[in-house]
Coordinates of N, CA, C and O in Angstrom, one line a residue:
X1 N 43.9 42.2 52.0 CA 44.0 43.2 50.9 C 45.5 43.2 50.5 O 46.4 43.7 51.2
X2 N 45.6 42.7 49.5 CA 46.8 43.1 48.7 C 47.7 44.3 48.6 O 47.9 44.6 47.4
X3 N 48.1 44.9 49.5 CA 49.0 46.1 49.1 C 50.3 46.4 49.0 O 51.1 45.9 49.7
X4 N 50.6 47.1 48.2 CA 52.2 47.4 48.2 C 52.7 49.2 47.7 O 52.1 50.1 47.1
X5 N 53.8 49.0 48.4 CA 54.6 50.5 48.6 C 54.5 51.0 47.4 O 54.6 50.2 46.5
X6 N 54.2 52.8 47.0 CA 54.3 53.2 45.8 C 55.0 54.5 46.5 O 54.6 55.0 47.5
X7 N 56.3 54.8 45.7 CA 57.3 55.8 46.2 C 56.8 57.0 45.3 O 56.8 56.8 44.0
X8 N 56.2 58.3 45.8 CA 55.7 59.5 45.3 C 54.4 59.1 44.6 O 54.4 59.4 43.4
X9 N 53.4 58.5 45.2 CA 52.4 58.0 44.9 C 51.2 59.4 45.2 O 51.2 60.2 46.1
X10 N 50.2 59.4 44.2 CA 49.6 60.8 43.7 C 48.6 60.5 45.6 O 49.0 59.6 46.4
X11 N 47.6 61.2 45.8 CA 46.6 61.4 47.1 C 45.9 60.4 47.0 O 45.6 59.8 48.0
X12 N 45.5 59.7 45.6 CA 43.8 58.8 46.1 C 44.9 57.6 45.8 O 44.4 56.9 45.0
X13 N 45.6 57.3 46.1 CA 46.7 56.2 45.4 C 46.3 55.3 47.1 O 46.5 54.1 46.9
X14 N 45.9 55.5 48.1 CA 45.9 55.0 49.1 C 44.1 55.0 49.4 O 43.7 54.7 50.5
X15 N 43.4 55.5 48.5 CA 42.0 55.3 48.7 C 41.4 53.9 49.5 O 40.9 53.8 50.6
X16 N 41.6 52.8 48.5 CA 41.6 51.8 48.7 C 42.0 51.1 49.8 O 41.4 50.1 50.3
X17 N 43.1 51.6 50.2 CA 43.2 50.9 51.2 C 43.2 51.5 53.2 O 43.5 50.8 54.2
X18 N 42.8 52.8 53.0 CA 42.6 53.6 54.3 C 41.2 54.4 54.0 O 40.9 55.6 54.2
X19 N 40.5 53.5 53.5 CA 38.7 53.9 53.3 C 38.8 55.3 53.0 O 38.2 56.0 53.9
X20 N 39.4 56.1 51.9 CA 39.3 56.9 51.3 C 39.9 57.9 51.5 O 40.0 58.8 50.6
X21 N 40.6 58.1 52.9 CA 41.5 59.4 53.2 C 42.8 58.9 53.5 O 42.9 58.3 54.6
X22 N 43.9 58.9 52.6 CA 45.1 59.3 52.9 C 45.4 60.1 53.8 O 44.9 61.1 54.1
X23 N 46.8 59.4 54.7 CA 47.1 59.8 55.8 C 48.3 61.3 55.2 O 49.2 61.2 54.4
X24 N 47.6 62.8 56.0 CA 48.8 63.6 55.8 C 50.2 63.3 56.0 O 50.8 62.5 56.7
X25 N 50.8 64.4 54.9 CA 52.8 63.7 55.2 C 53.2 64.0 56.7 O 54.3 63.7 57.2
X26 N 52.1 64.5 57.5 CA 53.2 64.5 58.8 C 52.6 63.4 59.9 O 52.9 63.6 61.1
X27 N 51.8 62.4 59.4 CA 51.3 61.5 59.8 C 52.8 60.7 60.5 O 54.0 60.6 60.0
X28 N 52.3 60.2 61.8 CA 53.4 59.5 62.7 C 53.7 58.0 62.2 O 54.7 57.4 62.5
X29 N 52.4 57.4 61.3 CA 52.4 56.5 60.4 C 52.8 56.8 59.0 O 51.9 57.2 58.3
X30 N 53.9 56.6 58.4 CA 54.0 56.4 57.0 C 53.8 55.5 56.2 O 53.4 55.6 55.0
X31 N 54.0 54.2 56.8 CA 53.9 53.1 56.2 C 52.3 53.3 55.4 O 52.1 52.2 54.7
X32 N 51.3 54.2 55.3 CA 50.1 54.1 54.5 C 50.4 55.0 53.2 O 50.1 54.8 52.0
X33 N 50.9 56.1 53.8 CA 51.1 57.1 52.5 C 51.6 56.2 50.7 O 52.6 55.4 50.7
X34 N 50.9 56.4 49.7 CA 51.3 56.1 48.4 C 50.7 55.0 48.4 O 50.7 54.7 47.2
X35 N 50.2 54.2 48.9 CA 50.0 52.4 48.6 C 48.8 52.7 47.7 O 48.0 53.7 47.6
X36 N 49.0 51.4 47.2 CA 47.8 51.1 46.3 C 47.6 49.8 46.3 O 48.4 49.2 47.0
X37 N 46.5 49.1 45.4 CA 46.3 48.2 45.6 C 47.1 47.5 44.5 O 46.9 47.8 43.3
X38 N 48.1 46.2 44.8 CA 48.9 45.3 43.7 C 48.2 44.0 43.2 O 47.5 43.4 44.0
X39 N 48.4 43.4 42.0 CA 48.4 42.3 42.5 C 47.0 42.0 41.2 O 47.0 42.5 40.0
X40 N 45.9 41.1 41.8 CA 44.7 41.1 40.8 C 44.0 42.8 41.1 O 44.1 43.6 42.1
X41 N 43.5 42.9 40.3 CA 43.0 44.1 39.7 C 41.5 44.1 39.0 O 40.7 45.0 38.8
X42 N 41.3 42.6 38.8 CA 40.4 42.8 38.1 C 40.0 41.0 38.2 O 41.0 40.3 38.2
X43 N 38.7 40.2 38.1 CA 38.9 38.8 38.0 C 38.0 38.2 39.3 O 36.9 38.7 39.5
X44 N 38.4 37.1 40.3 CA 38.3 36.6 41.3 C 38.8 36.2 41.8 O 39.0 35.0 41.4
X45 N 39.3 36.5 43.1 CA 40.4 36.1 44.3 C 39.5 35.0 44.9 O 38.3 35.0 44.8
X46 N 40.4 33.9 45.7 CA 39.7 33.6 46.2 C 40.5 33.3 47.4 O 41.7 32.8 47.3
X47 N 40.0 33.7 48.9 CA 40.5 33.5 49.4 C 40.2 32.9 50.4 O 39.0 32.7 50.7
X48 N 41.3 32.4 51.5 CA 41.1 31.5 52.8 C 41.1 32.3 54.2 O 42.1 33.0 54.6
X49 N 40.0 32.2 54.9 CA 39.9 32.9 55.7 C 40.4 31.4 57.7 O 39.9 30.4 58.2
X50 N 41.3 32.0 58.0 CA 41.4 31.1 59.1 C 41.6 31.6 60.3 O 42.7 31.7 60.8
X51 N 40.7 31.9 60.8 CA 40.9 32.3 62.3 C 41.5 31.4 63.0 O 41.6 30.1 63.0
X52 N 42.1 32.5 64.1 CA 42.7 31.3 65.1 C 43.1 31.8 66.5 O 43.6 33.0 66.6
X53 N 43.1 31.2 67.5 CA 42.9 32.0 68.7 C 44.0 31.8 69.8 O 44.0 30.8 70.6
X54 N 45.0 33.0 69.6 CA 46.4 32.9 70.7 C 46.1 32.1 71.8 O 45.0 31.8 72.3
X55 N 47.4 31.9 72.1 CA 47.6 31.2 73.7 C 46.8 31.8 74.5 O 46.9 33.0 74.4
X56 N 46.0 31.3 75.3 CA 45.3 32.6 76.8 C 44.4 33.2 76.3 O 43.7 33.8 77.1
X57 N 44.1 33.1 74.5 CA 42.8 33.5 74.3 C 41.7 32.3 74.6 O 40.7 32.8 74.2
X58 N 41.4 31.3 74.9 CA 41.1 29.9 74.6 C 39.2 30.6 75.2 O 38.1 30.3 74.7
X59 N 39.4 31.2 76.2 CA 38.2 31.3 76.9 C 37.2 32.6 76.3 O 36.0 32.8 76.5
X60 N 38.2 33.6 75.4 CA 37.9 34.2 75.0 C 36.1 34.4 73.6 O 35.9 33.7 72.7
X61 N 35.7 35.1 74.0 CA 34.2 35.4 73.3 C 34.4 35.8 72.2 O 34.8 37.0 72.1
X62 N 34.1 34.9 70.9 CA 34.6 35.3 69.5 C 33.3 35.0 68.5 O 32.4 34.1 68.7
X63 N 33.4 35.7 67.4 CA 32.3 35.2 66.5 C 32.1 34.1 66.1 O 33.0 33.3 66.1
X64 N 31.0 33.7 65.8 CA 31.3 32.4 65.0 C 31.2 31.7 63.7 O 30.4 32.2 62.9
X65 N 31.6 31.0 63.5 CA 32.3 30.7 61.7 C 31.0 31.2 60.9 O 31.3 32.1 60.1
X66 N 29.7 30.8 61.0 CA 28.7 31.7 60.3 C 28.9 33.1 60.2 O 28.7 33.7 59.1
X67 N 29.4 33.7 61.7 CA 29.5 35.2 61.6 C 30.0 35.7 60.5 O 29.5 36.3 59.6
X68 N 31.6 35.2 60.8 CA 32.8 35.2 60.0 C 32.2 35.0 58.3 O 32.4 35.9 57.5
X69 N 31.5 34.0 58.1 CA 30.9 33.9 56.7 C 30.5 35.0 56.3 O 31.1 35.6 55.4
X70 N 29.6 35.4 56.8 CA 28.3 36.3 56.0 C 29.5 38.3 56.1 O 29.5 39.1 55.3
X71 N 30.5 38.2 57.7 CA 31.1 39.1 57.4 C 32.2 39.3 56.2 O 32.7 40.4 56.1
X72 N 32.4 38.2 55.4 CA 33.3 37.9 54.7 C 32.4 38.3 52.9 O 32.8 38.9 51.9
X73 N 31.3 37.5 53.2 CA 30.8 37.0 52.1 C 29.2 37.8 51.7 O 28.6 37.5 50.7
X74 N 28.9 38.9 52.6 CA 27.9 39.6 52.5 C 27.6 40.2 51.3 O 28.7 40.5 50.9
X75 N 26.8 40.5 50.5 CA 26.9 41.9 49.3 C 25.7 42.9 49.9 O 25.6 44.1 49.5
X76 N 24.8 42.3 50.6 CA 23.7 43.4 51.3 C 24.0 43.4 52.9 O 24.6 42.7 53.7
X77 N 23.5 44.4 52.8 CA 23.8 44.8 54.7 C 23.1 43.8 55.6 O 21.9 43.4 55.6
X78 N 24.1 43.5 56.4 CA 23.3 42.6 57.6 C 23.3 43.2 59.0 O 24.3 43.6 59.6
X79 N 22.2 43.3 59.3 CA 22.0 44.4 60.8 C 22.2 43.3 62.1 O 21.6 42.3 62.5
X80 N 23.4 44.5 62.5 CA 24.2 43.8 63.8 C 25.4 43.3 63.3 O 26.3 43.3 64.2
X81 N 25.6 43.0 62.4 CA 26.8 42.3 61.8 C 27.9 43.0 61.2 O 29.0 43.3 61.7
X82 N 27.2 43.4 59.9 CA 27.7 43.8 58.7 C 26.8 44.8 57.9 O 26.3 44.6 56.8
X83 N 26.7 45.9 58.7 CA 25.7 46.8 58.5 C 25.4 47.7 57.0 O 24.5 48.2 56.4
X84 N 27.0 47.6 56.7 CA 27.4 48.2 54.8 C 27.3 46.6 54.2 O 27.3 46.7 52.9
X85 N 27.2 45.4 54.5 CA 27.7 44.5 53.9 C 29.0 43.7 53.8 O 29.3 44.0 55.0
X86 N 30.0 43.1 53.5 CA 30.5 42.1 54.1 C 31.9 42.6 53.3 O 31.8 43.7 52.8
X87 N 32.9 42.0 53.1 CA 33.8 42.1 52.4 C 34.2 41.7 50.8 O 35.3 41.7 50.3
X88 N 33.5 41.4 50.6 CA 32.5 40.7 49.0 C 32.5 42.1 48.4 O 33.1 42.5 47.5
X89 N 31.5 42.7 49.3 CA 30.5 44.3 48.8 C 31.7 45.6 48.5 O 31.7 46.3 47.5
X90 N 32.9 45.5 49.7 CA 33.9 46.3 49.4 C 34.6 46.1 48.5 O 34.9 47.0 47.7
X91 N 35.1 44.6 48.4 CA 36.1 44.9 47.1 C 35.7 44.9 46.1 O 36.5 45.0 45.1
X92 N 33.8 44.9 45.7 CA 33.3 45.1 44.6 C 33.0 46.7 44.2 O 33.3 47.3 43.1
X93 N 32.5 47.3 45.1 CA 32.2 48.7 45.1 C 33.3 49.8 45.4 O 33.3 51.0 45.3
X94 N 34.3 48.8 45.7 CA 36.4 49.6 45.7 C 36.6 49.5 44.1 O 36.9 50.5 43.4
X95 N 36.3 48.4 43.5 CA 37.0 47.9 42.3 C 35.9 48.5 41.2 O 36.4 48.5 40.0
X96 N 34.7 49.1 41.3 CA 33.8 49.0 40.2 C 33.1 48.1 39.6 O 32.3 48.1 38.7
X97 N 33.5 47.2 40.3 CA 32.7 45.6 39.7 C 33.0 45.0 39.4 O 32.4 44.0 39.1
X98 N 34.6 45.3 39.3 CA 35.8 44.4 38.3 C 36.3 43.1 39.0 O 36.6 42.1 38.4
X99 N 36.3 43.3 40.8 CA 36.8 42.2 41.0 C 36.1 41.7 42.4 O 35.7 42.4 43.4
X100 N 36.0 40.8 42.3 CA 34.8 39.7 43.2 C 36.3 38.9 44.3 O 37.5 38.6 44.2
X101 N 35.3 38.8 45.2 CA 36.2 37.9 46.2 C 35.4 36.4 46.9 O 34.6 36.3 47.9
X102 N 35.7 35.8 46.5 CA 35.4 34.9 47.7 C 35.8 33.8 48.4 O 36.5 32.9 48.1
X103 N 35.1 34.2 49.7 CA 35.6 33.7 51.0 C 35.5 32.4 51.3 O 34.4 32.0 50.7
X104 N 36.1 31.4 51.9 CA 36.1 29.9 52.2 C 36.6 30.4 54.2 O 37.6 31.0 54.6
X105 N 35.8 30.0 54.9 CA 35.3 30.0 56.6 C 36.2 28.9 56.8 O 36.1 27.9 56.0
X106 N 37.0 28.9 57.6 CA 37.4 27.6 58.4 C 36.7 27.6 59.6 O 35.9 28.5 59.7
X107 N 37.0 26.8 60.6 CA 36.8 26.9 62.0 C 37.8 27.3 62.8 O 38.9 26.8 62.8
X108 N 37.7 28.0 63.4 CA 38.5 28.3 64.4 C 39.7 27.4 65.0 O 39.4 26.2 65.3
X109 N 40.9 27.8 65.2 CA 42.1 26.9 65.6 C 42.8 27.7 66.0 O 43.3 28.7 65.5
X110 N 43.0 26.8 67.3 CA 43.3 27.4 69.1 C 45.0 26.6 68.5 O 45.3 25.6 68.0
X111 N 45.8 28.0 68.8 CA 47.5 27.6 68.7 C 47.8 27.9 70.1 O 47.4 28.6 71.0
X112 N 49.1 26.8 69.8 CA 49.4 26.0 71.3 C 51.4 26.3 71.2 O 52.4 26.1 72.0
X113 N 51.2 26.7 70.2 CA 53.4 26.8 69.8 C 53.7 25.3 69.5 O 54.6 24.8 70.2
X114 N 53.2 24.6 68.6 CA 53.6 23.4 68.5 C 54.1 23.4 67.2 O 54.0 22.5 66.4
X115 N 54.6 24.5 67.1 CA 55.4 25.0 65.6 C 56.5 26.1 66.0 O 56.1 27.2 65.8
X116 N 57.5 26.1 66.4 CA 58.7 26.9 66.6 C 58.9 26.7 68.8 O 59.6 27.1 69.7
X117 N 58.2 26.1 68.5 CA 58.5 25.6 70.3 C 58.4 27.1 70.8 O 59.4 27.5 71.2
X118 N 57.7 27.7 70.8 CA 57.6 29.2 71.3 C 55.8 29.3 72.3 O 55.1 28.3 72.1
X119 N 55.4 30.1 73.0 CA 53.9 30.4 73.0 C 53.4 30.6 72.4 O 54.2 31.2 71.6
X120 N 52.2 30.5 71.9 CA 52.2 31.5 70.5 C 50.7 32.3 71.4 O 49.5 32.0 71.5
X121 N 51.7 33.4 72.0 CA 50.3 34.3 73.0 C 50.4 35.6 71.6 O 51.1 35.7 70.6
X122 N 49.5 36.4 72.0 CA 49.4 37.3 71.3 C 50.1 38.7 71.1 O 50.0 39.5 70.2
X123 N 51.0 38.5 72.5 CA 52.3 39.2 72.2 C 53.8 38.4 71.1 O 54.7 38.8 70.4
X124 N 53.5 37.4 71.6 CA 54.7 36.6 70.7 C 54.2 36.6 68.8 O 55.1 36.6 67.9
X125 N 52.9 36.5 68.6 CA 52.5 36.3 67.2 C 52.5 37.9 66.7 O 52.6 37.9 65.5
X126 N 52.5 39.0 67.3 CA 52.7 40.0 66.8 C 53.7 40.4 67.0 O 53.8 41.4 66.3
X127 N 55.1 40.2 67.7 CA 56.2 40.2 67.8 C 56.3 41.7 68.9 O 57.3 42.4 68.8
X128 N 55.3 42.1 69.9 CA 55.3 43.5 70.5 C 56.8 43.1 71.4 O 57.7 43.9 71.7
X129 N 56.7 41.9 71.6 CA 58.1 41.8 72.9 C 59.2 41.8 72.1 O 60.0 42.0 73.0
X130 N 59.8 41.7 71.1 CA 60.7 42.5 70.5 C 60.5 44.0 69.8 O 59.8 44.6 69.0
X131 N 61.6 44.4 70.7 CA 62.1 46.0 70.4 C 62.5 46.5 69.3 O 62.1 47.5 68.8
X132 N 63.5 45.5 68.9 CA 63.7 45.8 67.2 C 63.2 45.6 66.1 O 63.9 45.6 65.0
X133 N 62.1 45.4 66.2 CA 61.1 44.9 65.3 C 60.5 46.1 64.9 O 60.1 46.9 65.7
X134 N 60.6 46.0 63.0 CA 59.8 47.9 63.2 C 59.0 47.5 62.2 O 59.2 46.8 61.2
X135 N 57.2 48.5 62.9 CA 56.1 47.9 62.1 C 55.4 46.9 62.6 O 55.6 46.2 63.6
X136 N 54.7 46.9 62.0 CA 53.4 45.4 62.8 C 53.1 44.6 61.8 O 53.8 44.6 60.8
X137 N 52.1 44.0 62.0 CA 51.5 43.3 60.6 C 52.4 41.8 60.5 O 52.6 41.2 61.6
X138 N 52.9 41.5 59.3 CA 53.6 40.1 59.0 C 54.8 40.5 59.2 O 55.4 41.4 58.7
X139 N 55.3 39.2 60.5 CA 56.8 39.2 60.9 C 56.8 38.0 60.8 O 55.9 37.3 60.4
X140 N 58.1 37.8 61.2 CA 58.8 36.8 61.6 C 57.6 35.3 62.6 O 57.3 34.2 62.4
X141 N 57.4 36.5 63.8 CA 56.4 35.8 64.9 C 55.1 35.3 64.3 O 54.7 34.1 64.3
X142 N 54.5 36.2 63.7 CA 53.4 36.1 62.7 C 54.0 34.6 62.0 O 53.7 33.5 62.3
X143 N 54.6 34.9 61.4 CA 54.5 33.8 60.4 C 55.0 32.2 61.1 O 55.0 31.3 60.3
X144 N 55.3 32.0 62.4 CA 55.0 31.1 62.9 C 53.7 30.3 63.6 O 53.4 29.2 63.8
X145 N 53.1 31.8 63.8 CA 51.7 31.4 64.5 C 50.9 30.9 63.0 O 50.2 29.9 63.1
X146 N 50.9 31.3 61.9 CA 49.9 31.1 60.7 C 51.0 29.6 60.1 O 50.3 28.9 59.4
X147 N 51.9 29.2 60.3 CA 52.2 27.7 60.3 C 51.8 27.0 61.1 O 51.3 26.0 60.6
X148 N 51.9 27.1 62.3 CA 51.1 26.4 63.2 C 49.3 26.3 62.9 O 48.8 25.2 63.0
X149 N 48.7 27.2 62.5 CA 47.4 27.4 62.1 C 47.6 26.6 60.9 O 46.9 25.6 61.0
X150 N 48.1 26.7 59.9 CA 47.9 25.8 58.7 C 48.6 24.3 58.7 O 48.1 23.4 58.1
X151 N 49.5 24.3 59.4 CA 49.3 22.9 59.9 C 48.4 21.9 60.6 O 48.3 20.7 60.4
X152 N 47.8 22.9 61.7 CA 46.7 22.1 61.9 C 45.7 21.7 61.1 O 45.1 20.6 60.8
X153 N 45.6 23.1 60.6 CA 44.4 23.1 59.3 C 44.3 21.7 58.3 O 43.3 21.2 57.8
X154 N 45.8 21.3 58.3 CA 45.8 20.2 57.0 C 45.6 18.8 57.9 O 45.4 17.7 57.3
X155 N 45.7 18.8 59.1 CA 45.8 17.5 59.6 C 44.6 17.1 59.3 O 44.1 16.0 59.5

């Protein structure tokens, strides 16, 4: 989901993107307060979905690329799965109908740090073992683990 900061941003300004309730101002999280959604607004996105599974996750029990599909790409409810429907359904019934998404499944791809000579475990791709790092989401770390993943991807 596309989002970006809006400074004095009205209450439903963050609908979209915290499933309808805006976090109070004395929320310990701010980084949600004002956002909206940037970006396409209206049209079809199309996007790439790539999973990929840290160092030490390798043995780990994960969906699989079908799952990932129909969670992606659902517009009716699938029971067990995707019980409202898939992410197709949200950004159609977020947007009004205005904007469609669709998803492209890769397969799964096991990173190994063969892109910044680092591990790339799940503390290092989210950057928790640095202190000075403020926030989560896309860092620095992050963005080595998703070159490594798209590098493979292209071999």
């Amino acid at each position: 989901l596309h989002v970006a900061a809006k400074e004095g941003g009205a209450h439903g300004e963050c609908s979209l993107y915290t499933g309808g309730v805006c976090p109070p101002d004395d929320t310990k999280d701010r980084r949600l307060r004002g956002r909206e959604l940037s970006g396409v607004k209206e049209g079809t996105v199309k996007n790439l979905v790539i999973p990929f599974k840290f160092v030490g996750h390798e043995n780990r029990q994960l969906p699989s690329k079908s799952d990932l599909e129909v969670l992606m790409n659902a517009m009716q409810p699938v029971a067990n799965l995707a019980p409202t429907g898939g992410m197709k359904k949200l950004y159609h019934d977020n947007s009004g109908g205005k904007l469609a998404i669709e998803s492209t499944v890769v397969d799964w791809i096991q990173l190994d740090g063969s892109t910044g000579g680092n591990s790339h475990t799940e503390a290092y791709c989210t950057g928790s073992h640095d202190t000075n790092l403020e926030g989560t989401g896309m860092n620095k770390y992050m963005h080595h683990c998703l070159v490594e993943a798209l590098n493979k991807l292209t071999k």
